[in-house]
C-alpha atoms as an extended CHARMM CRD file, in Angstrom:
* protein
*
        51  EXT
         1         1  UNK       CA            -20.3610000000        4.4440000000      -47.6810000000  PROA      1               0.0000000000
         2         2  UNK       CA            -23.5680000000        2.5020000000      -47.1610000000  PROA      2               0.0000000000
         3         3  UNK       CA            -22.6130000000       -0.8750000000      -45.6540000000  PROA      3               0.0000000000
         4         4  UNK       CA            -26.0630000000       -2.2740000000      -45.9610000000  PROA      4               0.0000000000
         5         5  UNK       CA            -25.8490000000       -1.8290000000      -49.7260000000  PROA      5               0.0000000000
         6         6  UNK       CA            -22.4340000000       -3.3530000000      -49.7010000000  PROA      6               0.0000000000
         7         7  UNK       CA            -23.6770000000       -6.4490000000      -47.6870000000  PROA      7               0.0000000000
         8         8  UNK       CA            -26.4570000000       -7.0260000000      -50.2620000000  PROA      8               0.0000000000
         9         9  UNK       CA            -24.2660000000       -6.7570000000      -53.3730000000  PROA      9               0.0000000000
        10        10  UNK       CA            -20.5790000000       -6.8670000000      -52.5150000000  PROA      10              0.0000000000
        11        11  UNK       CA            -19.5060000000       -7.0170000000      -56.1360000000  PROA      11              0.0000000000
        12        12  UNK       CA            -21.4310000000       -3.7940000000      -56.8910000000  PROA      12              0.0000000000
        13        13  UNK       CA            -19.7380000000       -2.0960000000      -53.9830000000  PROA      13              0.0000000000
        14        14  UNK       CA            -16.3180000000       -3.3250000000      -55.1340000000  PROA      14              0.0000000000
        15        15  UNK       CA            -17.0190000000       -2.0090000000      -58.6380000000  PROA      15              0.0000000000
        16        16  UNK       CA            -17.8160000000        1.4830000000      -57.1520000000  PROA      16              0.0000000000
        17        17  UNK       CA            -14.5360000000        1.2390000000      -55.1890000000  PROA      17              0.0000000000
        18        18  UNK       CA            -12.7060000000        0.4200000000      -58.2150000000  PROA      18              0.0000000000
        19        19  UNK       CA            -14.0590000000        3.2080000000      -60.2510000000  PROA      19              0.0000000000
        20        20  UNK       CA            -13.3340000000        5.7480000000      -57.4290000000  PROA      20              0.0000000000
        21        21  UNK       CA             -9.7520000000        4.3300000000      -57.3060000000  PROA      21              0.0000000000
        22        22  UNK       CA             -9.3410000000        4.6440000000      -61.0320000000  PROA      22              0.0000000000
        23        23  UNK       CA            -10.6470000000        8.2450000000      -61.0150000000  PROA      23              0.0000000000
        24        24  UNK       CA             -8.0280000000        9.1350000000      -58.3190000000  PROA      24              0.0000000000
        25        25  UNK       CA             -5.3740000000        7.4820000000      -60.2830000000  PROA      25              0.0000000000
        26        26  UNK       CA             -6.2730000000        9.5500000000      -63.3880000000  PROA      26              0.0000000000
        27        27  UNK       CA             -6.2410000000       12.7020000000      -61.3000000000  PROA      27              0.0000000000
        28        28  UNK       CA             -2.8020000000       11.8410000000      -59.8020000000  PROA      28              0.0000000000
        29        29  UNK       CA             -1.3950000000       11.1520000000      -63.2630000000  PROA      29              0.0000000000
        30        30  UNK       CA             -2.8150000000       14.4540000000      -64.5680000000  PROA      30              0.0000000000
        31        31  UNK       CA             -1.2610000000       16.3740000000      -61.7020000000  PROA      31              0.0000000000
        32        32  UNK       CA              2.0860000000       14.6750000000      -62.3400000000  PROA      32              0.0000000000
        33        33  UNK       CA              1.9180000000       15.5510000000      -66.0520000000  PROA      33              0.0000000000
        34        34  UNK       CA              1.1510000000       19.2270000000      -65.1780000000  PROA      34              0.0000000000
        35        35  UNK       CA              4.0380000000       19.4580000000      -62.8260000000  PROA      35              0.0000000000
        36        36  UNK       CA              6.4370000000       17.9480000000      -65.4700000000  PROA      36              0.0000000000
        37        37  UNK       CA              5.2320000000       20.6470000000      -67.8230000000  PROA      37              0.0000000000
        38        38  UNK       CA              5.7830000000       23.3680000000      -65.2570000000  PROA      38              0.0000000000
        39        39  UNK       CA              9.3060000000       22.2250000000      -64.2940000000  PROA      39              0.0000000000
        40        40  UNK       CA             11.1280000000       24.1590000000      -67.0150000000  PROA      40              0.0000000000
        41        41  UNK       CA              9.1690000000       27.3160000000      -66.0090000000  PROA      41              0.0000000000
        42        42  UNK       CA              9.8910000000       26.9020000000      -62.3740000000  PROA      42              0.0000000000
        43        43  UNK       CA             13.5830000000       26.3440000000      -63.0890000000  PROA      43              0.0000000000
        44        44  UNK       CA             13.6600000000       29.5290000000      -65.0880000000  PROA      44              0.0000000000
        45        45  UNK       CA             11.9460000000       31.6350000000      -62.3110000000  PROA      45              0.0000000000
        46        46  UNK       CA             14.4080000000       30.3250000000      -59.8140000000  PROA      46              0.0000000000
        47        47  UNK       CA             17.3500000000       31.0790000000      -62.2000000000  PROA      47              0.0000000000
        48        48  UNK       CA             16.2000000000       34.5800000000      -62.3680000000  PROA      48              0.0000000000
        49        49  UNK       CA             15.4570000000       34.7330000000      -58.6680000000  PROA      49              0.0000000000
        50        50  UNK       CA             11.6250000000       35.3530000000      -59.1620000000  PROA      50              0.0000000000
        51        51  UNK       CA             10.6630000000       32.4260000000      -57.0490000000  PROA      51              0.0000000000
């Protein structure tokens, strides 16, 4: 992170940080949803001792 840029315009820097945090949040939600979708498949594989 460029601290000189942040010092010149702290609000712009905070906006960038907020956008990055939002992207991370969206990614984590996506991963969570994927795992929820895979849960029944994983349960079946365990039941048939394939995992």
